[in-house]
Coordinates of C-alpha atoms in Angstrom, one line a residue:
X1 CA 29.5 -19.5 4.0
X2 CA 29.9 -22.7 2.4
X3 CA 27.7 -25.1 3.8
X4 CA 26.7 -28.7 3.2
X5 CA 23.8 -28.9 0.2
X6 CA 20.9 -30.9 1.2
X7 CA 20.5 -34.4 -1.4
X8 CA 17.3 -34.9 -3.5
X9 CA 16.7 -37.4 -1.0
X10 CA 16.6 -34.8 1.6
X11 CA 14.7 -32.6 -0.6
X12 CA 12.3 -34.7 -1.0
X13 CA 11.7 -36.3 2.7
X14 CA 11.5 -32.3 3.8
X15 CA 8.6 -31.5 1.3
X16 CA 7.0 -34.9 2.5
X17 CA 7.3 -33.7 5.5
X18 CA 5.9 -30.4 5.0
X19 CA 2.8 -31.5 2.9
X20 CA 2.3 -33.9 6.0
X21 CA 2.2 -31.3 9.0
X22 CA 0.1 -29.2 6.0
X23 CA -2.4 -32.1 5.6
X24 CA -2.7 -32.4 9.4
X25 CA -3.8 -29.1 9.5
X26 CA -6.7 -29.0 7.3
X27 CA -8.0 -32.2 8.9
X28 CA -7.6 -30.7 11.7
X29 CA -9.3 -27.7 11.0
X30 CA -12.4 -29.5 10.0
X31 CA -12.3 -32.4 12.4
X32 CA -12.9 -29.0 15.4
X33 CA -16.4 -28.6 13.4
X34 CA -17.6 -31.8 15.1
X35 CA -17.0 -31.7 18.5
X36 CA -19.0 -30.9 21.3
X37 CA -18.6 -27.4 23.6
X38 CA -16.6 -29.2 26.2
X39 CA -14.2 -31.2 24.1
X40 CA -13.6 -27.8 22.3
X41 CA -13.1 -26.4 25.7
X42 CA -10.4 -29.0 26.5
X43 CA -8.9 -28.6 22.7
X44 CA -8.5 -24.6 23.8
X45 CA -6.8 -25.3 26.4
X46 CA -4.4 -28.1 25.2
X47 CA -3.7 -25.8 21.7
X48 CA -2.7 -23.0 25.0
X49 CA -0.3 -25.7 26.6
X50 CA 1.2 -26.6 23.5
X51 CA 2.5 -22.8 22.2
X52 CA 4.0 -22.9 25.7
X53 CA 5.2 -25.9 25.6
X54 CA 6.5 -25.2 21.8
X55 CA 8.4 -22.0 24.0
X56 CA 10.1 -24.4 26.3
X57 CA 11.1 -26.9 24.0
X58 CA 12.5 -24.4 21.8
X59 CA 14.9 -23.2 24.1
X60 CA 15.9 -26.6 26.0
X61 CA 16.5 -28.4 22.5
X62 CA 18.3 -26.0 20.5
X63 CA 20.5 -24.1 23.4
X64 CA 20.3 -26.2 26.4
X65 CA 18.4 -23.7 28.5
X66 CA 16.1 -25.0 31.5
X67 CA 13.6 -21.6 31.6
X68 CA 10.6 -21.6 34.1
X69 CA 9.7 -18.5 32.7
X70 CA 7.5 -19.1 30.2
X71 CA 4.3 -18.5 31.6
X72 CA 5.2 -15.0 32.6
X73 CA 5.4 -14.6 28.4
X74 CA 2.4 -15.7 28.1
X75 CA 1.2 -13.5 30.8
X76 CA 2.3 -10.7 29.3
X77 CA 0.7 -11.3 26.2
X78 CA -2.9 -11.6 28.0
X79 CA -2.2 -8.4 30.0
X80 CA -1.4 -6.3 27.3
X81 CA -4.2 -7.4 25.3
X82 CA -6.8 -6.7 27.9
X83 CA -4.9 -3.2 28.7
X84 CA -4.6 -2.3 25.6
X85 CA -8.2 -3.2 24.4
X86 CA -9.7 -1.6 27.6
X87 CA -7.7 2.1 27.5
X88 CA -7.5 2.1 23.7
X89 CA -10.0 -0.1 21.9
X90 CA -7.0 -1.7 19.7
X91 CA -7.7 -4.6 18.4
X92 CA -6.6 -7.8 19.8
X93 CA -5.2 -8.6 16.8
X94 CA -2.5 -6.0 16.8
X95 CA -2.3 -6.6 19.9
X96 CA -0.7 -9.7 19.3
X97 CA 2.4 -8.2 17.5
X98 CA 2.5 -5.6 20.3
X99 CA 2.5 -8.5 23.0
X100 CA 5.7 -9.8 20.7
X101 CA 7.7 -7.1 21.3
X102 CA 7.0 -6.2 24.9
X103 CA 7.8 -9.5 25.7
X104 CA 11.1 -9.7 23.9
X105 CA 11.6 -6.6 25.7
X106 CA 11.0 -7.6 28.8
X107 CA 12.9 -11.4 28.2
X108 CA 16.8 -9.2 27.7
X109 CA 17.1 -8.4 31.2
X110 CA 16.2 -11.6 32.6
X111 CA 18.2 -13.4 29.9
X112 CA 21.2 -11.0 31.0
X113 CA 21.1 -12.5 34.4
X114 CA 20.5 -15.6 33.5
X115 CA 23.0 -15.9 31.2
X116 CA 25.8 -14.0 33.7
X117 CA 27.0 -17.4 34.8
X118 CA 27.5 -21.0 33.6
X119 CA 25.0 -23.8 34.8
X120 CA 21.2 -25.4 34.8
X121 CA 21.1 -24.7 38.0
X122 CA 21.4 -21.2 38.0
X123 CA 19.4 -20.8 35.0
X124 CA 16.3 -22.5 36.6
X125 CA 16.6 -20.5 39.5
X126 CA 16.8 -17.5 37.9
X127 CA 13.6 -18.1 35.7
X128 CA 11.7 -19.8 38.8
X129 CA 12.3 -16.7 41.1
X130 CA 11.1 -14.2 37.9
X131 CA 7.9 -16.3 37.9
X132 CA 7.1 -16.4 41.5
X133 CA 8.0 -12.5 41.7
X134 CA 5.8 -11.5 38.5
X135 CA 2.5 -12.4 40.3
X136 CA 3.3 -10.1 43.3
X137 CA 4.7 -7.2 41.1
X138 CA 1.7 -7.5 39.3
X139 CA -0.5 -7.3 41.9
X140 CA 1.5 -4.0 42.7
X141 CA 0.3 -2.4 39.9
X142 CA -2.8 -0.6 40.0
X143 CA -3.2 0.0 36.0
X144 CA -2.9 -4.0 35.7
X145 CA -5.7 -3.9 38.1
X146 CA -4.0 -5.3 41.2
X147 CA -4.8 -8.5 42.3
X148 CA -7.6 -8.8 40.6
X149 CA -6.5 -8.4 37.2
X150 CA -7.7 -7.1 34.2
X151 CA -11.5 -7.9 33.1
X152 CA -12.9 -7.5 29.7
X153 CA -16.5 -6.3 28.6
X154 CA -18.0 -9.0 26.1
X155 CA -19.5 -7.9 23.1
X156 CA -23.7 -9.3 22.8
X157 CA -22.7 -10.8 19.6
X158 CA -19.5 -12.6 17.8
X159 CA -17.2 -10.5 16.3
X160 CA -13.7 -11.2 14.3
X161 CA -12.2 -7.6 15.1
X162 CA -12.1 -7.7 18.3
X163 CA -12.1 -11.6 18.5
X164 CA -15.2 -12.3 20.4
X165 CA -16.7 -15.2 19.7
X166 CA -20.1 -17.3 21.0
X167 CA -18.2 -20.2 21.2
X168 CA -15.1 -21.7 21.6
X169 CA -14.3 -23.2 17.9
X170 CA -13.1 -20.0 16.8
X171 CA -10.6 -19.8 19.4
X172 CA -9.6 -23.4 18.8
X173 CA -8.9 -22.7 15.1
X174 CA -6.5 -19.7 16.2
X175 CA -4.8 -21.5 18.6
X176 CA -4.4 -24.4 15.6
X177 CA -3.2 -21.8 13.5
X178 CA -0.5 -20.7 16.0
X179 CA 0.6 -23.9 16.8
X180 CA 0.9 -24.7 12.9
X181 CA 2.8 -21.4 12.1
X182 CA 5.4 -22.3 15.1
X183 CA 6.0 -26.0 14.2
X184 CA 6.6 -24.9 10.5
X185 CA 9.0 -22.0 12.3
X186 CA 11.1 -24.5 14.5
X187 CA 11.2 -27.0 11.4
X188 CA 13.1 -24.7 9.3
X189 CA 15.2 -23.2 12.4
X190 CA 16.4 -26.5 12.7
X191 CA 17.0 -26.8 9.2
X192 CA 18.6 -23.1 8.6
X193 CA 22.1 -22.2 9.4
X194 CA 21.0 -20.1 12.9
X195 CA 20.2 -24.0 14.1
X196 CA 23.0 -25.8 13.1
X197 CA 25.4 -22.8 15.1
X198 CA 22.8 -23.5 18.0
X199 CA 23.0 -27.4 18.1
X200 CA 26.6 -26.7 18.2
X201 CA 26.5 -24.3 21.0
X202 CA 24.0 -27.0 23.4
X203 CA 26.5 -29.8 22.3
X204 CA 29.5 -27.8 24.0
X205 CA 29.6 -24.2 24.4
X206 CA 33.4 -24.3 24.9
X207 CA 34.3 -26.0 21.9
X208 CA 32.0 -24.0 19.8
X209 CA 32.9 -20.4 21.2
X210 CA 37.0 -21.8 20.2
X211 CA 35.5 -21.9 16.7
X212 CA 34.2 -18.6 16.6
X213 CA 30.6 -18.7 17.7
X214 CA 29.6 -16.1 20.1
X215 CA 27.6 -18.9 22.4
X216 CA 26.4 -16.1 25.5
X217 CA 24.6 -14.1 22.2
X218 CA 22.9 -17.0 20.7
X219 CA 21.7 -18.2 24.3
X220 CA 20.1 -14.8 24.7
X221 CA 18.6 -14.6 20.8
X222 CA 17.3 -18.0 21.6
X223 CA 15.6 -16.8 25.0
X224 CA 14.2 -13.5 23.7
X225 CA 12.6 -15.5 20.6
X226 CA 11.3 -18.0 23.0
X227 CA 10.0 -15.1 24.4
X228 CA 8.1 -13.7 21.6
X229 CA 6.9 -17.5 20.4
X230 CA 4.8 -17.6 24.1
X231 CA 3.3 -14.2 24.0
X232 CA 0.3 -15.0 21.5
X233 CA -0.9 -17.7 23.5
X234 CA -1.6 -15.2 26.3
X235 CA -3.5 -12.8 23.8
X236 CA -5.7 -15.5 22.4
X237 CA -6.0 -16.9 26.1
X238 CA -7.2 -13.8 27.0
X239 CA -9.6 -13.1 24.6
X240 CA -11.2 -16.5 25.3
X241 CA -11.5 -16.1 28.5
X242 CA -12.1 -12.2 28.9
X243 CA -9.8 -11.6 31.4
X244 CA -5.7 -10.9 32.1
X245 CA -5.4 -12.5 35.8
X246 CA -2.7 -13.9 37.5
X247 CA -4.9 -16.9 38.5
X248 CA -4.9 -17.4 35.0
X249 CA -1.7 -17.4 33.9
X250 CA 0.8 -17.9 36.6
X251 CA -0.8 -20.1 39.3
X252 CA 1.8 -22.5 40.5
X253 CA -0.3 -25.2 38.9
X254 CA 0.3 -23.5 35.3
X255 CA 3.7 -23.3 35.9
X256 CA 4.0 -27.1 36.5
X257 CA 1.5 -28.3 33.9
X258 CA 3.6 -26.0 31.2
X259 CA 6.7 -27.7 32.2
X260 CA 4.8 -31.3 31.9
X261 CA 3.5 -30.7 28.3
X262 CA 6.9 -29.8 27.4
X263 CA 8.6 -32.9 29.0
X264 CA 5.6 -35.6 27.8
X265 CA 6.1 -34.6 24.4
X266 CA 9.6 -33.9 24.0
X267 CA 11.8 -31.3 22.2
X268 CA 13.2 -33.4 20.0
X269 CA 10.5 -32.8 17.3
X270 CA 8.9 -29.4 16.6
X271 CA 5.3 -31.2 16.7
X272 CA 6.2 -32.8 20.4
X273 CA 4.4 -30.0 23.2
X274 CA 1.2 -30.1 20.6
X275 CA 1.5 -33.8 21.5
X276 CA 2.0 -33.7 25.0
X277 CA -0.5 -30.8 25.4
X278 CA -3.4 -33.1 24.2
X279 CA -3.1 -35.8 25.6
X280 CA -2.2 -34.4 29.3
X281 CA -5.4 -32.2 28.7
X282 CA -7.3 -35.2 27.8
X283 CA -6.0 -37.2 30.3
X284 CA -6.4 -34.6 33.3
X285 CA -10.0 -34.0 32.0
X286 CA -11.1 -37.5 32.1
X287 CA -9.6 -38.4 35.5
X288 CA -11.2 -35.3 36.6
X289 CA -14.4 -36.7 35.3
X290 CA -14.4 -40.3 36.7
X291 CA -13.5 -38.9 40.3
X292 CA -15.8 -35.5 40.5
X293 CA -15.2 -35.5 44.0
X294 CA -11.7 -36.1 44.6
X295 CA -9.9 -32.5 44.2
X296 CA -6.4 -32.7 42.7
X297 CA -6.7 -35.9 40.8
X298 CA -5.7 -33.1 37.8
X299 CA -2.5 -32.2 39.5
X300 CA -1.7 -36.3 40.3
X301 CA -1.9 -37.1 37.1
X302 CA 0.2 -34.5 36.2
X303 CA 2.9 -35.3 38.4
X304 CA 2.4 -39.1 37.6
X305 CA 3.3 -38.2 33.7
X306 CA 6.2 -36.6 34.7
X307 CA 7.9 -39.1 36.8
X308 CA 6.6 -41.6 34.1
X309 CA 8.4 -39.7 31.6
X310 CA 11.7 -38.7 33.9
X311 CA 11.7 -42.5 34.4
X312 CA 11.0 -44.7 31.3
X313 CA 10.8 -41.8 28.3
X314 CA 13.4 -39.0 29.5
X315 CA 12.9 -37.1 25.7
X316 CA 10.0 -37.3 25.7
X317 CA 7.2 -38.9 23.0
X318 CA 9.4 -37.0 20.4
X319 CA 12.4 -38.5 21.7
X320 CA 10.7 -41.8 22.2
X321 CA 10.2 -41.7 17.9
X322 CA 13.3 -40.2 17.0
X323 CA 14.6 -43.3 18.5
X324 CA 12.6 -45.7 17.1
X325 CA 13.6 -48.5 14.9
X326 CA 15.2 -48.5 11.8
X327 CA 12.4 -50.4 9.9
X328 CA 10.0 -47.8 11.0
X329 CA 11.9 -45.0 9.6
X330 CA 10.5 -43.9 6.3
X331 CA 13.3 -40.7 5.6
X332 CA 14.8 -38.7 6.7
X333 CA 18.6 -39.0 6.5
X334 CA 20.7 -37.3 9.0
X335 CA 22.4 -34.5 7.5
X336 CA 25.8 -32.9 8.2
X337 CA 26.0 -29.3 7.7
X338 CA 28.7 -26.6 7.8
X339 CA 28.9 -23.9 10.1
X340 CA 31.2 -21.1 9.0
X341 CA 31.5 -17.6 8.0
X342 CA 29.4 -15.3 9.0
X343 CA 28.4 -16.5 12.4
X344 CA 27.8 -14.3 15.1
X345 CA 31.4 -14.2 16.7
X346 CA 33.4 -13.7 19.6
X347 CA 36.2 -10.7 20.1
X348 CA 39.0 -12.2 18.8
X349 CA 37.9 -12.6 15.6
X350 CA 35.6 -14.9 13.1
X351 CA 37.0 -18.4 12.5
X352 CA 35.7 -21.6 10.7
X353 CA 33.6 -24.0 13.1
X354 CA 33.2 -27.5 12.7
X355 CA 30.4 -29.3 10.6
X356 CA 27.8 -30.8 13.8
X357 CA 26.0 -34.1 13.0
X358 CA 22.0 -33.0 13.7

């Protein structure tokens, strides 16, 4: 494949770019030292939105596809921590690349049904009955524990192996970690040669599939990795919390509030859902503070962001900068790359697609 060479210009605004998410980090990492319990408590959480929110975004903004599903990812990644840590005594920390797989596993059939006809429509549907029909299966189950879920024994002291900790910094920092490792993922997906065949495929499925690109198989690649970026979350989430419950992970409240974060921040940028996830949590934990006794001032102000954002930021905060003036912009020049060769194609044959302005 002969593609498009990025300029020293480009070069350059990427490394700035990656030395800037890199500098975040480590002031991030520090700046959790000094907060109290119940911020941290609220950081958890929003770090937990945000990989789920990452999961959505990365499947809207680079193939188009509206997936309600995400939760039940996550879910799988706290139940087969808890199970697994309960019947075996692994480690939650393999745990984590078991969760991976199992959910990929798990995301082909859906995405094979999903995927069996053309349309938003149907793809939502599809992905909201799978998460309103997980719970019950579930439930079902006895070895998931039914209903009830799965409950974990705590440990009397902290202890990295089995990631039980006293409090909830160290949980914090692995959820920062995630989040870091999947914004430096999506930035170089975006970048690499998989994204550019992708952006192609959301801009118009016809036109790229009549240049050779199978579009149905990167759709599904797209939704199984979405997939496997979700399932950590659950793991970490479950660790923290020392339970695998539907209650926990696929309440109809954390199915909306998932969807939110995504929207708030945006796909547009890799670092949006971390954006979003904050300052929703932020926001629905200070409401929830100044009216104690009014019950579902968390869920208004959820569905207050979102018509705010369907209404005056459609793409989100992400979106919102992307478009931002030109004297703001400090790099960054679009970049017009090739996509031929050796991508993934249909029956009749490989053929040379078009370059696609990202």
């Amino acid at each position: 494949m002969n593609g498009a060479l990025p300029t020293m210009t480009e070069r350059r605004w990427r490394l700035g770019l990656y030395g800037l998410t890199l500098v975040v980090f480590v002031g991030a990492w520090f700046l959790l030292g000094i907060f109290s319990a119940t911020t941290l408590s609220v950081l958890v959480l929003a770090l937990y939105y945000a990989i789920a929110g990452s999961s959505f975004n990365f499947l809207y903004g680079s193939v188009g596809l509206f997936s309600i599903a995400q939760p039940v990812f996550i879910a799988v990644g706290g139940f087969t921590d808890v199970y697994l840590y309960n019947h075996f005594d692994l480690s939650p920390w393999i745990s984590i690349l078991v969760a991976m797989v199992v959910a990929a596993v798990l995301a082909i059939p859906i995405a094979l049904i999903m995927l069996s006809r053309e349309g938003t429509v149907l793809t939502a549907l599809v992905t909201l009955i799978v998460a309103q029909a997980v719970p019950a299966i579930v439930a079902a189950i006895k070895g998931l524990g039914g209903a009830q879920g799965l409950q974990e024994n705590a440990l009397p002291g902290s202890s990295l192996a089995k990631m039980q900790f006293n409090s909830g910094l160290p949980f914090a920092r692995i959820l920062l970690v995630v989040n870091v490792v999947i914004i430096f993922g999506l930035m170089l997906f975006k970048q690499s040669r998989l994204g550019y065949w992708c952006t192609a495929v959301k801009d118009s499925a016809v036109a790229a599939e009549a240049c050779g690109l199978a579009a149905r198989r990167l759709r599904l690649m797209v939704f199984v990795l979405s997939a496997v970026i979700a399932a950590p979350a659950g793991v970490v989430y479950a660790q923290y919390t020392l339970a695998a419950t539907t209650d926990v992970f696929l309440a109809a409240t954390t199915l909306f509030e998932v969807l939110v974060v995504a929207l708030v921040g945006g796909w547009s940028r890799p670092w949006g859902a971390v954006v979003g996830a904050i300052a929703m949590s932020e926001l629905s934990f200070h409401l929830t503070n100044a009216f104690p006794n009014r019950a579902g001032v968390s869920a208004l102000a959820f569905g207050i962001a979102f018509l705010a954002v369907a209404l005056i930021i459609p793409r989100g905060v992400s979106g919102a900068w992307e478009a931002r003036p030109a004297w703001l912009r400090w790099g960054g020049p679009d970049r017009v790359a090739s996509v031929v060769g050796s991508a993934p194609v249909a029956s009749d044959g490989a053929h040379d697609a078009p370059r696609e302005h990202v």
